[in-house]
Amino acid sequence: GQNIDQPTEMTATEGAIVQINCTYQTSGFNGLFWYQQHAGEAPTFLSYNVLDGLEEKGRFSSFLSRSKGYSYLLLKELQMKDSASYLCAVRDQDYQLIWGAGTKLIIKP
Amino acid sequence: NAGVTQTPKFRVLKTGQSMTLLCAQDMNHEYMYWYRQDPGMGLRLIYYSASEGTTDKGEVPNGYNVSRLKKQNFLLGLESAAPSQTSVYFCASTSGLAGSDTQYFGPGTRLTVL
């Protein structure tokens, strides 16, 4: 079966750095997405990786290792507004998105 | 440009009742999706549509039906609601499946079945 694993919850301090990991086992691979979802709202797109390596976008970076089936999302200079759930999703061989359960990130002052 | 909209935002049903959820997008996207999101679980695909007039089953289609008569609209029907269908339903759309083509989500419909 297809599976995506993420930690359920993480806590970090305002101004700090946090890394959210995602491991996956899917039927084929056609890219990995990270989405942000604030409580009670819709998911919104953060980043996309299809080749190994680091993609940087402002305070957010995403890393991919296809051989290890592993990705992480790195958030720098954390702000209170970064408190949200972060969803990892893999596009499989049929070009469908397989979703992880999400990581709830709590930011403390 | 409203993006993806969903109607209604909230609904309470009794077991056995039926209802239709409406999704509309104004981005001229080909692909549309219906997901459900439950606590502790990832988004699960109910049905999707690759073009006007076509639909396909996703991971959890039982108890639901869909129609896409117009390119901009994707309807999700619950034939006879059950408490197990209590969930948050999200509609999404995308222009394609290549590269970083991302899915855009509607605000969600929170459905409770008593």
PDB file of C-alpha atoms in Angstrom, chain A residues 10-109:
ATOM      1  CA  MET A  10       5.642  19.674  16.964  1.00  0.00           C
ATOM      2  CA  THR A  11       6.292  22.662  19.179  1.00  0.00           C
ATOM      3  CA  ALA A  12       8.788  25.446  18.516  1.00  0.00           C
ATOM      4  CA  THR A  13       9.636  28.915  19.773  1.00  0.00           C
ATOM      5  CA  GLU A  14       9.014  32.176  17.951  1.00  0.00           C
ATOM      6  CA  GLY A  15      12.146  33.232  16.062  1.00  0.00           C
ATOM      7  CA  ALA A  16      13.606  29.725  16.008  1.00  0.00           C
ATOM      8  CA  ILE A  17      13.993  27.145  13.217  1.00  0.00           C
ATOM      9  CA  VAL A  18      11.950  23.965  12.880  1.00  0.00           C
ATOM     10  CA  GLN A  19      12.260  20.987  10.537  1.00  0.00           C
ATOM     11  CA  ILE A  20       9.203  18.885   9.692  1.00  0.00           C
ATOM     12  CA  ASN A  21      10.009  15.471   8.247  1.00  0.00           C
ATOM     13  CA  CYS A  22       8.039  13.378   5.782  1.00  0.00           C
ATOM     14  CA  THR A  23       8.786   9.822   4.665  1.00  0.00           C
ATOM     15  CA  TYR A  24       6.886   8.135   1.896  1.00  0.00           C
ATOM     16  CA  GLN A  25       6.303   4.795   0.221  1.00  0.00           C
ATOM     17  CA  THR A  26       4.221   5.202  -2.900  1.00  0.00           C
ATOM     18  CA  SER A  27       3.523   3.505  -6.206  1.00  0.00           C
ATOM     19  CA  GLY A  28       5.741   5.668  -8.363  1.00  0.00           C
ATOM     20  CA  PHE A  29       6.837   9.229  -7.770  1.00  0.00           C
ATOM     21  CA  ASN A  30       6.009  12.341  -9.766  1.00  0.00           C
ATOM     22  CA  GLY A  31       6.772  15.059  -7.283  1.00  0.00           C
ATOM     23  CA  LEU A  32       6.266  15.989  -3.646  1.00  0.00           C
ATOM     24  CA  PHE A  33       4.224  18.915  -2.356  1.00  0.00           C
ATOM     25  CA  TRP A  34       4.027  20.744   0.944  1.00  0.00           C
ATOM     26  CA  TYR A  35       0.841  22.567   1.898  1.00  0.00           C
ATOM     27  CA  GLN A  36      -0.008  24.768   4.870  1.00  0.00           C
ATOM     28  CA  GLN A  37      -3.406  24.537   6.521  1.00  0.00           C
ATOM     29  CA  HIS A  38      -4.526  26.938   9.239  1.00  0.00           C
ATOM     30  CA  ALA A  39      -7.217  25.640  11.576  1.00  0.00           C
ATOM     31  CA  GLY A  40     -10.631  25.738   9.958  1.00  0.00           C
ATOM     32  CA  GLU A  41      -9.242  26.770   6.586  1.00  0.00           C
ATOM     33  CA  ALA A  42      -8.301  25.188   3.275  1.00  0.00           C
ATOM     34  CA  PRO A  43      -4.817  23.868   2.479  1.00  0.00           C
ATOM     35  CA  THR A  44      -2.624  26.290   0.522  1.00  0.00           C
ATOM     36  CA  PHE A  45       0.425  25.417  -1.576  1.00  0.00           C
ATOM     37  CA  LEU A  46       3.886  26.026  -0.114  1.00  0.00           C
ATOM     38  CA  SER A  47       6.456  24.136  -2.163  1.00  0.00           C
ATOM     39  CA  TYR A  48       7.159  21.491  -4.789  1.00  0.00           C
ATOM     40  CA  ASN A  49      10.139  19.151  -5.204  1.00  0.00           C
ATOM     41  CA  VAL A  50      10.706  16.638  -7.984  1.00  0.00           C
ATOM     42  CA  LEU A  51      14.522  16.461  -8.076  1.00  0.00           C
ATOM     43  CA  ASP A  52      16.831  15.730  -5.159  1.00  0.00           C
ATOM     44  CA  GLY A  53      18.025  18.735  -3.266  1.00  0.00           C
ATOM     45  CA  LEU A  54      16.886  21.868  -1.543  1.00  0.00           C
ATOM     46  CA  GLU A  55      14.341  24.373  -2.822  1.00  0.00           C
ATOM     47  CA  GLU A  56      14.353  27.703  -1.008  1.00  0.00           C
ATOM     48  CA  LYS A  57      11.496  30.177  -0.938  1.00  0.00           C
ATOM     49  CA  GLY A  58      11.921  32.968   1.564  1.00  0.00           C
ATOM     50  CA  ARG A  59      11.719  31.685   5.127  1.00  0.00           C
ATOM     51  CA  PHE A  60      10.614  28.254   3.903  1.00  0.00           C
ATOM     52  CA  SER A  61      12.811  25.576   2.311  1.00  0.00           C
ATOM     53  CA  SER A  62      11.992  22.040   1.238  1.00  0.00           C
ATOM     54  CA  PHE A  63      14.402  19.163   0.719  1.00  0.00           C
ATOM     55  CA  LEU A  64      13.958  15.907  -1.167  1.00  0.00           C
ATOM     56  CA  SER A  65      15.860  12.627  -1.304  1.00  0.00           C
ATOM     57  CA  ARG A  66      14.124  10.251  -3.702  1.00  0.00           C
ATOM     58  CA  SER A  67      16.444   7.335  -2.929  1.00  0.00           C
ATOM     59  CA  LYS A  68      15.524   7.556   0.761  1.00  0.00           C
ATOM     60  CA  GLY A  69      11.847   8.375   0.222  1.00  0.00           C
ATOM     61  CA  TYR A  70      12.330  11.401   2.443  1.00  0.00           C
ATOM     62  CA  SER A  71      11.568  15.080   2.482  1.00  0.00           C
ATOM     63  CA  TYR A  72      11.619  17.851   5.036  1.00  0.00           C
ATOM     64  CA  LEU A  73      10.186  21.332   5.298  1.00  0.00           C
ATOM     65  CA  LEU A  74      12.396  23.863   7.057  1.00  0.00           C
ATOM     66  CA  LEU A  75      10.837  26.980   8.529  1.00  0.00           C
ATOM     67  CA  LYS A  76      13.171  29.764   9.664  1.00  0.00           C
ATOM     68  CA  GLU A  77      12.574  32.835  11.827  1.00  0.00           C
ATOM     69  CA  LEU A  78       9.323  31.373  13.070  1.00  0.00           C
ATOM     70  CA  GLN A  79       6.389  33.720  13.508  1.00  0.00           C
ATOM     71  CA  MET A  80       3.195  33.187  15.445  1.00  0.00           C
ATOM     72  CA  LYS A  81       1.270  33.110  12.159  1.00  0.00           C
ATOM     73  CA  ASP A  82       3.216  29.965  11.199  1.00  0.00           C
ATOM     74  CA  SER A  83       1.117  28.026  13.718  1.00  0.00           C
ATOM     75  CA  ALA A  84      -0.731  25.656  11.388  1.00  0.00           C
ATOM     76  CA  SER A  85      -0.755  22.107  10.092  1.00  0.00           C
ATOM     77  CA  TYR A  86       1.742  21.216   7.388  1.00  0.00           C
ATOM     78  CA  LEU A  87       0.695  18.564   4.899  1.00  0.00           C
ATOM     79  CA  CYS A  88       3.066  16.450   2.817  1.00  0.00           C
ATOM     80  CA  ALA A  89       1.655  14.975  -0.404  1.00  0.00           C
ATOM     81  CA  VAL A  90       3.233  12.782  -3.080  1.00  0.00           C
ATOM     82  CA  ARG A  91       2.041  12.585  -6.674  1.00  0.00           C
ATOM     83  CA  ASP A  92       2.033   8.883  -7.517  1.00  0.00           C
ATOM     84  CA  GLN A  93       2.375   6.970 -10.777  1.00  0.00           C
ATOM     85  CA  ASP A  94      -1.257   7.710 -11.655  1.00  0.00           C
ATOM     86  CA  TYR A  95      -0.681  11.418 -10.991  1.00  0.00           C
ATOM     87  CA  GLN A  96      -2.935  11.363  -7.951  1.00  0.00           C
ATOM     88  CA  LEU A  97      -1.880  13.094  -4.733  1.00  0.00           C
ATOM     89  CA  ILE A  98      -1.379  10.827  -1.723  1.00  0.00           C
ATOM     90  CA  TRP A  99      -1.601  12.843   1.479  1.00  0.00           C
ATOM     91  CA  GLY A 100       0.028  12.528   4.861  1.00  0.00           C
ATOM     92  CA  ALA A 101      -2.080  13.188   7.960  1.00  0.00           C
ATOM     93  CA  GLY A 102      -0.277  16.462   8.547  1.00  0.00           C
ATOM     94  CA  THR A 103       1.947  17.882  11.280  1.00  0.00           C
ATOM     95  CA  LYS A 104       0.401  20.375  13.668  1.00  0.00           C
ATOM     96  CA  LEU A 105       3.006  23.033  14.448  1.00  0.00           C
ATOM     97  CA  ILE A 106       2.548  25.017  17.651  1.00  0.00           C
ATOM     98  CA  ILE A 107       4.577  28.198  18.013  1.00  0.00           C
ATOM     99  CA  LYS A 108       5.213  29.525  21.535  1.00  0.00           C
ATOM    100  CA  PRO A 109       6.304  33.083  22.313  1.00  0.00           C
TER     101      PRO A 109
END
